[in-house]
PDB file of C-alpha atoms in Angstrom:
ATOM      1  CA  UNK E   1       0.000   0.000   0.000  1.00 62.00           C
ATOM      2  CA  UNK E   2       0.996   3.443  -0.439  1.00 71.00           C
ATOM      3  CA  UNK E   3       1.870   6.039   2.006  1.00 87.00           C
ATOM      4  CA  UNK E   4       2.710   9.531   2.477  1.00 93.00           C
ATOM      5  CA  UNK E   5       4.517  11.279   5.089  1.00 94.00           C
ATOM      6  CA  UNK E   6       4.523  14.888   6.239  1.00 95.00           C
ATOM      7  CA  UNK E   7       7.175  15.199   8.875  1.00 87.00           C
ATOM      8  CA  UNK E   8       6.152  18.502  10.128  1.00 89.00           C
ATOM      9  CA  UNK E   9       2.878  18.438  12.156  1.00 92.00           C
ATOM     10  CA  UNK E  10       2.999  22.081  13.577  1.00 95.00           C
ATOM     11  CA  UNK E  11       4.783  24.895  12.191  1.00 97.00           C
ATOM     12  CA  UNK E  12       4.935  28.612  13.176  1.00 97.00           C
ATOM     13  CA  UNK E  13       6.332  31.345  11.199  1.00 97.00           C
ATOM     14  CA  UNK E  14       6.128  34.883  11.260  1.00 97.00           C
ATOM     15  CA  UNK E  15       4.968  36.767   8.676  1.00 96.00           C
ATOM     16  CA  UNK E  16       7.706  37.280   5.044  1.00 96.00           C
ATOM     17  CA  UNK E  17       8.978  34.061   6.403  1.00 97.00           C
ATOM     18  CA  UNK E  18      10.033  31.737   3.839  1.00 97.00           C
ATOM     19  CA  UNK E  19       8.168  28.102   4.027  1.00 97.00           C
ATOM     20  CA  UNK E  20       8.433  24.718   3.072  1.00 97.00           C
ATOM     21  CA  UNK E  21       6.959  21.905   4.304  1.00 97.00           C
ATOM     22  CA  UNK E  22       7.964  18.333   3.423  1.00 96.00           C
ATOM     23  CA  UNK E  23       6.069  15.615   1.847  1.00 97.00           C
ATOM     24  CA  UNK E  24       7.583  11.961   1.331  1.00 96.00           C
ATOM     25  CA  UNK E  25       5.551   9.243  -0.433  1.00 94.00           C
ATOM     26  CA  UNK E  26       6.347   5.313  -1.218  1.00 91.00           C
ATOM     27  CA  UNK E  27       5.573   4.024  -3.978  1.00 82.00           C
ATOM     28  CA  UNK E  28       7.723   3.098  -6.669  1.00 75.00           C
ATOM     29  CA  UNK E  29       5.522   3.527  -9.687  1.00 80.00           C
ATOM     30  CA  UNK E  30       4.173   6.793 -11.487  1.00 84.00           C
ATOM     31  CA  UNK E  31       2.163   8.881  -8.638  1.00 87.00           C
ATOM     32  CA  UNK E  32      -0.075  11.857  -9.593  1.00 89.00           C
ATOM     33  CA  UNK E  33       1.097  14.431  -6.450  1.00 93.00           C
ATOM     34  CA  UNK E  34      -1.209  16.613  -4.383  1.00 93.00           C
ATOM     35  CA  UNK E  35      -1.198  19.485  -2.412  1.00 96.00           C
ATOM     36  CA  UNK E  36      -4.642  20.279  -0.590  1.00 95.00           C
ATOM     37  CA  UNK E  37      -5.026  23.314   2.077  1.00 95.00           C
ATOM     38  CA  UNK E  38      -8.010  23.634   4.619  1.00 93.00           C
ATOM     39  CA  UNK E  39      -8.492  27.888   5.738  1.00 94.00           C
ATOM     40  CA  UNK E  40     -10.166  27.839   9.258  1.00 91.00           C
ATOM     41  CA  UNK E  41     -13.557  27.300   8.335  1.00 87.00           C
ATOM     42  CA  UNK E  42     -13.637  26.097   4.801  1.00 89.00           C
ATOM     43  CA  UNK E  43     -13.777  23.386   2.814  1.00 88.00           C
ATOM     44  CA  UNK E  44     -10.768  21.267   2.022  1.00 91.00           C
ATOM     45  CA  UNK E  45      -9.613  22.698  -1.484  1.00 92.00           C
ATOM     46  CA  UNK E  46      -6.688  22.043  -4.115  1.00 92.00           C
ATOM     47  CA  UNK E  47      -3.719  24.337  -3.949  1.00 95.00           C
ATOM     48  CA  UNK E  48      -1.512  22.652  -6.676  1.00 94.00           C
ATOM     49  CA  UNK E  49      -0.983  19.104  -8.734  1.00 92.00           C
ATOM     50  CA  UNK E  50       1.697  17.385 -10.895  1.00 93.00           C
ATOM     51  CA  UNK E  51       0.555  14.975 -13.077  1.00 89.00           C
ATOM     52  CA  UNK E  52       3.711  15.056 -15.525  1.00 89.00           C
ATOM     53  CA  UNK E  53       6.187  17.767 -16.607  1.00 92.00           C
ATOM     54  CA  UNK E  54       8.027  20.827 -15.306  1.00 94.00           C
ATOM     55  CA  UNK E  55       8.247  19.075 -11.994  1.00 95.00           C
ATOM     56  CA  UNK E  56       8.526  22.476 -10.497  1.00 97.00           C
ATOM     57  CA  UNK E  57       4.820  23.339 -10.729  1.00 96.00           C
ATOM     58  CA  UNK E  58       2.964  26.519  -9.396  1.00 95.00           C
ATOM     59  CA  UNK E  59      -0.399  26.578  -7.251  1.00 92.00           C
ATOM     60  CA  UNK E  60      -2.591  29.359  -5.873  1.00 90.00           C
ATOM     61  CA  UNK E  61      -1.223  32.342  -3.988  1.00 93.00           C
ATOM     62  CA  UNK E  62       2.161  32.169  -4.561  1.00 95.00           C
ATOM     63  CA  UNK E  63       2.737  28.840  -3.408  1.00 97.00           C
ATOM     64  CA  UNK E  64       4.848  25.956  -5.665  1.00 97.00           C
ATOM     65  CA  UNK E  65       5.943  22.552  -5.112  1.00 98.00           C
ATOM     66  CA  UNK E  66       9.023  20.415  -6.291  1.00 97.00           C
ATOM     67  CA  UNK E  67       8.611  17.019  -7.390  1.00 96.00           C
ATOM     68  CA  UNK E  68      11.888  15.137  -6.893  1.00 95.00           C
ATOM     69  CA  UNK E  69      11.656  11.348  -8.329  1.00 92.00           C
ATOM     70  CA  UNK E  70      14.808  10.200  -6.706  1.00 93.00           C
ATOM     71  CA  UNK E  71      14.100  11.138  -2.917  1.00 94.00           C
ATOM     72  CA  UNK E  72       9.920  10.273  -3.638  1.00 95.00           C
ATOM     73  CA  UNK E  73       9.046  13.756  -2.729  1.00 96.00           C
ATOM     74  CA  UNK E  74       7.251  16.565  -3.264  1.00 97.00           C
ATOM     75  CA  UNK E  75       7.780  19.349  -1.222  1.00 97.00           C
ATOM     76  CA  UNK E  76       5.671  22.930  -0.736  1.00 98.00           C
ATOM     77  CA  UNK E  77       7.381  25.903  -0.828  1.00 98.00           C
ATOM     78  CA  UNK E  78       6.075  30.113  -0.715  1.00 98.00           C
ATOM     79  CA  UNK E  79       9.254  32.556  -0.141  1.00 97.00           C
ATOM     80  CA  UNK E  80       7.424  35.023   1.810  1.00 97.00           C
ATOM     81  CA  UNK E  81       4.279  33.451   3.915  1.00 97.00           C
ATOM     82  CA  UNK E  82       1.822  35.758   5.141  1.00 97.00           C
ATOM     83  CA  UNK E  83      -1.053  35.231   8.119  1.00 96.00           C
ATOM     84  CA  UNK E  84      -3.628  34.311   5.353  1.00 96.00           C
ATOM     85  CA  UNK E  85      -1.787  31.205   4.702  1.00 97.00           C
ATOM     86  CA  UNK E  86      -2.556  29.894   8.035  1.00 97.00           C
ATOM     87  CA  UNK E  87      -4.037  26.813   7.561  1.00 97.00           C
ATOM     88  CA  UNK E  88      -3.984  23.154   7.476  1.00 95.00           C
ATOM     89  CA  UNK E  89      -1.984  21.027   4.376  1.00 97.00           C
ATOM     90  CA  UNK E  90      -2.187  17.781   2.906  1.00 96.00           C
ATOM     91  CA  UNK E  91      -0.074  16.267   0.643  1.00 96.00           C
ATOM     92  CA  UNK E  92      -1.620  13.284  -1.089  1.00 93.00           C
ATOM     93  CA  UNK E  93      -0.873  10.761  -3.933  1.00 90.00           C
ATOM     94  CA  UNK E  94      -2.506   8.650  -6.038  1.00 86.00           C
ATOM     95  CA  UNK E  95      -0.760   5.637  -7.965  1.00 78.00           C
ATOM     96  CA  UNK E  96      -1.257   5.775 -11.897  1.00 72.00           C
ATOM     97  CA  UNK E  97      -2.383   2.810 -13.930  1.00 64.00           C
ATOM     98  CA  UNK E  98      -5.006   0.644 -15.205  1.00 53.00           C
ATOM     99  CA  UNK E  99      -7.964   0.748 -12.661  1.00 56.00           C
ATOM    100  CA  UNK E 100      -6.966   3.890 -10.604  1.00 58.00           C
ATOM    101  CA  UNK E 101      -9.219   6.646 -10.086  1.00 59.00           C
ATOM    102  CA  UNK E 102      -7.940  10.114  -9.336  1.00 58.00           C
ATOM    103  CA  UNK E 103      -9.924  10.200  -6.267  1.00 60.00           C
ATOM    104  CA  UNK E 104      -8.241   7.309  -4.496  1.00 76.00           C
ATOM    105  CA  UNK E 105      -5.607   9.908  -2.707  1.00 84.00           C
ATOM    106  CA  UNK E 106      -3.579   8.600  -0.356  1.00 88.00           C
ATOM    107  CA  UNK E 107      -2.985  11.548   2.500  1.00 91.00           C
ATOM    108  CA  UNK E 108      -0.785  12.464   4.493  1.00 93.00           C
ATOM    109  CA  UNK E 109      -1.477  13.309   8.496  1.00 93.00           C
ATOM    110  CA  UNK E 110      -1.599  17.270   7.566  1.00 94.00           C
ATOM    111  CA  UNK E 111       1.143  20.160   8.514  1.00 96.00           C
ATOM    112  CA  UNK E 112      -0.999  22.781  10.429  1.00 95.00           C
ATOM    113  CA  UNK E 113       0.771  26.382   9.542  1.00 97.00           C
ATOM    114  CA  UNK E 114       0.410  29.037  11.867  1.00 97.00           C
ATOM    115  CA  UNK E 115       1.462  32.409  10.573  1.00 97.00           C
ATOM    116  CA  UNK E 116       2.359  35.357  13.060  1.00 95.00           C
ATOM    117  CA  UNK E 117       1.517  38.852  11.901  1.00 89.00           C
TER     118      UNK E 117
ATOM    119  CA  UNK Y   1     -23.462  27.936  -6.211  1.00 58.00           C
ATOM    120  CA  UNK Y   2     -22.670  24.379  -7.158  1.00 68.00           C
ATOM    121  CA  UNK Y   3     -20.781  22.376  -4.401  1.00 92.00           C
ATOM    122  CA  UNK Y   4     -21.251  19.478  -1.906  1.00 95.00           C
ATOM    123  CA  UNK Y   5     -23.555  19.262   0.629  1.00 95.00           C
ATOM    124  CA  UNK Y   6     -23.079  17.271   3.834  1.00 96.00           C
ATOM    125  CA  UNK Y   7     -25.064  17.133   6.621  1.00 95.00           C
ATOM    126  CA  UNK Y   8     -26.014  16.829   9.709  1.00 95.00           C
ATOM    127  CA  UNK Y   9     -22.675  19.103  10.486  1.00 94.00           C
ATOM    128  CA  UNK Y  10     -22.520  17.082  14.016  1.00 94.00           C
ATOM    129  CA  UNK Y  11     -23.952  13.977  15.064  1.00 94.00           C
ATOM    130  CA  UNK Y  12     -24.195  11.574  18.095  1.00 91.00           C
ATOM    131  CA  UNK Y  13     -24.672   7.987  17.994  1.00 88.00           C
ATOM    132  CA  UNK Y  14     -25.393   5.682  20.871  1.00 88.00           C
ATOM    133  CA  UNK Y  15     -24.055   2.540  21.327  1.00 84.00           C
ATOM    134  CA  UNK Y  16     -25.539  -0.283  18.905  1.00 86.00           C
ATOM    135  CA  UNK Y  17     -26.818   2.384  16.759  1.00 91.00           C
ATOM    136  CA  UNK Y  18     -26.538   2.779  13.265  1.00 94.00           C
ATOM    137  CA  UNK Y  19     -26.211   6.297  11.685  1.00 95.00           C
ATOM    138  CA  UNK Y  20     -26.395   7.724   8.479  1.00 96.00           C
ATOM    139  CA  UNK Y  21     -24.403  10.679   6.934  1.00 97.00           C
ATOM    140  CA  UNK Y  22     -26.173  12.254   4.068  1.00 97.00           C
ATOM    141  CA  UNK Y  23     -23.958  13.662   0.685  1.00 98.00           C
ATOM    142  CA  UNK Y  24     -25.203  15.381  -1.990  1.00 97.00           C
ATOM    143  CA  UNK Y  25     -23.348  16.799  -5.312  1.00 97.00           C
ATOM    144  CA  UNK Y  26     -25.055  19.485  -7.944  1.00 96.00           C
ATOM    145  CA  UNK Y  27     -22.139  19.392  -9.724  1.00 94.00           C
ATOM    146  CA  UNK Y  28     -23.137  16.389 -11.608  1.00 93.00           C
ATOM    147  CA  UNK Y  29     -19.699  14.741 -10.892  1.00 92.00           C
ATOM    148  CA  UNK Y  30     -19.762  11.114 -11.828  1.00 90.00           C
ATOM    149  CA  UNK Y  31     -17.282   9.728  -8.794  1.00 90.00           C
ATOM    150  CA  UNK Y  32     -17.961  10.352  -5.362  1.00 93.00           C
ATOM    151  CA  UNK Y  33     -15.862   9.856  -2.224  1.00 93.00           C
ATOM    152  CA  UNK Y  34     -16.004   9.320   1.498  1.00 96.00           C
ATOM    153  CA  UNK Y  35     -13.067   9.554   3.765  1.00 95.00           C
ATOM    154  CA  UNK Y  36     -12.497   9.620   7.475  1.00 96.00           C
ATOM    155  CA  UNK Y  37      -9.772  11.914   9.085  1.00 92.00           C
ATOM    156  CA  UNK Y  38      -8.966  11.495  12.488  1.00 90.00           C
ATOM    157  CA  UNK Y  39      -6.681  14.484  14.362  1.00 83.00           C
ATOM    158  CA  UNK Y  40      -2.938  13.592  13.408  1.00 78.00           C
ATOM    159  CA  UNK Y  41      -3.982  10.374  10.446  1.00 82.00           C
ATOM    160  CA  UNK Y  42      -4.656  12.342   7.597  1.00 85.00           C
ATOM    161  CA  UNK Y  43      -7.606  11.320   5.611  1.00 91.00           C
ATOM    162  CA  UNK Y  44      -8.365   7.854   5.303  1.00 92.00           C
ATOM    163  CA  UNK Y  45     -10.587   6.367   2.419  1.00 92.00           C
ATOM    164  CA  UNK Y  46     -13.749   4.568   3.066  1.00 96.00           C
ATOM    165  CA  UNK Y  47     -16.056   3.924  -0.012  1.00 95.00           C
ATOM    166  CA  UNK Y  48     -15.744   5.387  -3.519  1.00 92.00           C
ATOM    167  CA  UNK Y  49     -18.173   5.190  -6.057  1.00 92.00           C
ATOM    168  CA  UNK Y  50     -17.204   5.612  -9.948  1.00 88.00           C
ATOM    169  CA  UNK Y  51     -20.995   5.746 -10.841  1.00 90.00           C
ATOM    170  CA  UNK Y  52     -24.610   5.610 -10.449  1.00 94.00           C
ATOM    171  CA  UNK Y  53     -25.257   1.810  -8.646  1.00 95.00           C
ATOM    172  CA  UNK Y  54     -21.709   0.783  -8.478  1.00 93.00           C
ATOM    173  CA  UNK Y  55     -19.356   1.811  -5.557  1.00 94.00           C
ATOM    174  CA  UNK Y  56     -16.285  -0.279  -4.074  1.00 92.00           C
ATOM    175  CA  UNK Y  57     -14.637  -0.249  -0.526  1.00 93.00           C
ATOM    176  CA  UNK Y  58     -11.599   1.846   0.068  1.00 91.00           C
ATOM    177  CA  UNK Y  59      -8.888   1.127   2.785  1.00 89.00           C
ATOM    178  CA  UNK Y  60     -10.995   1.493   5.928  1.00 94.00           C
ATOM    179  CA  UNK Y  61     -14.460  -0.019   4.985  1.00 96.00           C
ATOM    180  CA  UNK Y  62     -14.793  -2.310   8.303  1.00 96.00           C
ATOM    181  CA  UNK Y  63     -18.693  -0.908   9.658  1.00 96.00           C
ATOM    182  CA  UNK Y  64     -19.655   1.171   7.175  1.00 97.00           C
ATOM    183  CA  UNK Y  65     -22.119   1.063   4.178  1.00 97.00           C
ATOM    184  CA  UNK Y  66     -22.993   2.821   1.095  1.00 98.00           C
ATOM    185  CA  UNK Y  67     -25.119   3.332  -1.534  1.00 97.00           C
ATOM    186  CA  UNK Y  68     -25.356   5.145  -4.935  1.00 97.00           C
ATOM    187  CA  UNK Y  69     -28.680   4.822  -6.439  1.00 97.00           C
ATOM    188  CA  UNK Y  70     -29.041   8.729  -7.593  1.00 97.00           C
ATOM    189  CA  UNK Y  71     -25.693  10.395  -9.339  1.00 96.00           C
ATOM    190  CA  UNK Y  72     -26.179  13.269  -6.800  1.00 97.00           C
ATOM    191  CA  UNK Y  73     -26.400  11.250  -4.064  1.00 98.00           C
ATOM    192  CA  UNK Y  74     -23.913   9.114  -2.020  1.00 98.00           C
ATOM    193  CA  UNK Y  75     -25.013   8.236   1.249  1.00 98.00           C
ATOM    194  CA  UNK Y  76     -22.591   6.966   3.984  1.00 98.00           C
ATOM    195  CA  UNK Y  77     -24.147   4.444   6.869  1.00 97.00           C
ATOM    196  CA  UNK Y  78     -21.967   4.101  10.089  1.00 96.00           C
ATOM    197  CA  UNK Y  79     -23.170   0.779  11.730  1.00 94.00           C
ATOM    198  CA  UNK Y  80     -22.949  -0.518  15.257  1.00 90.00           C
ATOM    199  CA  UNK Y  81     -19.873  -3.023  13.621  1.00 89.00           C
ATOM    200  CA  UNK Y  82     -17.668   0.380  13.466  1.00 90.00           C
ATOM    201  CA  UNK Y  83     -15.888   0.001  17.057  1.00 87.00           C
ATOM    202  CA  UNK Y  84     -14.628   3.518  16.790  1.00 91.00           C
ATOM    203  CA  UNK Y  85     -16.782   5.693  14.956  1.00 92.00           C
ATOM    204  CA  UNK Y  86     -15.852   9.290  16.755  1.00 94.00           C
ATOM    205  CA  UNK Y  87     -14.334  11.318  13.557  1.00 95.00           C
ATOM    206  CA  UNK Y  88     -14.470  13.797  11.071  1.00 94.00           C
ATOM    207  CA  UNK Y  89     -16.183  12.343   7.889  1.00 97.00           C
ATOM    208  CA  UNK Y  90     -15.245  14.221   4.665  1.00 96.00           C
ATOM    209  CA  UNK Y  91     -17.548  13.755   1.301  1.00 96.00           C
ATOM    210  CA  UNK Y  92     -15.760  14.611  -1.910  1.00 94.00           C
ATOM    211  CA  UNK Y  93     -16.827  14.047  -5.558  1.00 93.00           C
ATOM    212  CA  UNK Y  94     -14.795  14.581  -8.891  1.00 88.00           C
ATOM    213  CA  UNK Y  95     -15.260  14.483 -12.586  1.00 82.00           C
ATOM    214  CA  UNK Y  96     -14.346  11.211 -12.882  1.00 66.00           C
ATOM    215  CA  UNK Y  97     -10.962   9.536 -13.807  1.00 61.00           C
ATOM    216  CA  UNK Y  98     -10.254  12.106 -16.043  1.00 55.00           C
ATOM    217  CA  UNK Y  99     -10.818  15.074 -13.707  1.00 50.00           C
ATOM    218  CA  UNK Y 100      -7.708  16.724 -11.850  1.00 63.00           C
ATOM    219  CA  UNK Y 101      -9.376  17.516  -8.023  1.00 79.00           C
ATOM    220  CA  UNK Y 102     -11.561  16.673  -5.510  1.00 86.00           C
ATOM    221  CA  UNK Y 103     -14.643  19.112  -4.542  1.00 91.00           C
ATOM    222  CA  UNK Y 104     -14.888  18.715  -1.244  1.00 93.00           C
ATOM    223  CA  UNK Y 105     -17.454  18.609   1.787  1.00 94.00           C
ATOM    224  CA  UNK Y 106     -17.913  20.482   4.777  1.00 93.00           C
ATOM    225  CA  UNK Y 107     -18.004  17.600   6.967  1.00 94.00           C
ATOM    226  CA  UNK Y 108     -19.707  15.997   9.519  1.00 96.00           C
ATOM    227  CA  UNK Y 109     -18.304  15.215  12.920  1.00 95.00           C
ATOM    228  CA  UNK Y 110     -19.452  11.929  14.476  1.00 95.00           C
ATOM    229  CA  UNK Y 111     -19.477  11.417  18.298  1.00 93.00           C
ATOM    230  CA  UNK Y 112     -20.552   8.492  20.575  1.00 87.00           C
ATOM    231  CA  UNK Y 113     -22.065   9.114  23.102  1.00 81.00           C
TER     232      UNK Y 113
END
């Protein structure tokens, strides 16, 4: 089975902080990658995907993420975080192939961000 | 506004008793999802359903029950068999296996009381 790993579980930054969270996953075939964020109070929403590509890809608001086949990760980065980003992340994967539907995401255990004004 | 409706937002089951958490989609999405995330797991996946009558268990399906006889629709049963029900139950639908993201829920948060 797969599963993905988010070492940080809390992390605080002040504001124009740079951030980036990690985001480890095993599986050894082709993954779709995932990053989801949940605001205080909202639904759970998509911030970015890579599907194939550039494996530097670009979300909402600034924020991008680095797929890196040969350490199976895919890490989120923003250079300057502000206290709107405060919020919950997931990283999740989902193995590509014959039977797989995009909505069987593996997820990782979250990386709550609090941002300091 | 198109989006996913889940409801009750909280709910309280008694021992032996079997609950159900209602779903609903108006953005005619063909695959629906239900996942459980419990504080520090993540989200775990329960049922999916690709379409209308057909749905198959996910990684945690032990005391729970679906069904999927309306597209829109994608009810999620919690029975007495589910030793540990307490959680956060998410409700998610996509395009299909084409589509890039999940739409997701509100939630509903299940206690026992």
């Amino acid at each position: 089975a797969q599963s993905v790993s988010q070492h940080n579980h809390h992390v605080i930054l002040s504001e124009a902080a740079s951030l980036e969270l990690g985001c480890n996953y095993s599986y050894g075939g082709t993954v779709n990658l995932f990053w989801y964020v949940q605001y205080p109070g909202q639904h759970l929403q998509l911030l970015l995907k890579y599907f194939s590509g550039d494996p530097l890809v670009k979300g909402i608001k600034g924020f991008e993420a680095e797929f890196i086949k040969s350490k199976f990760s895919f890490n989120l980065r923003k250079p300057s975080v502000q206290w709107s980003d405060t919020a919950e992340y997931f990283c999740a994967v989902n193995a590509r192939g014959r039977g797989s539907t995009l909505g069987r995401l593996y997820f990782g255990r979250g990386t709550q961000l609090t941002v300091w004004p | 506004d198109g989006g996913i409706t889940q409801s009750p937002k909280y709910l309280f089951r008694k021992e032996g008793q079997n609950v159900t958490l209602s779903c609903e989609q108006n953005l005619n999405h063909d695959a629906m999802y239900w996942y459980r995330q419990d504080p520090g797991q993540g989200l775990r996946l329960i049922y999916y359903s690709q379409i209308v009558n057909d749905f198959q268990k996910g990684d945690i399906a032990e005391g729970y029950s679906v069904s999927r006889e309306k597209k829109e629709s994608f009810p999620l049963t919690v029975t007495s068999a589910q030793k540990n029900p307490t959680a956060f139950y998410l409700c998610a639908s996509s395009q299909g296996r084409t589509n890039e993201k999940l739409f997701f829920g509100s939630g509903t948060q299940l206690s026992v009381l």
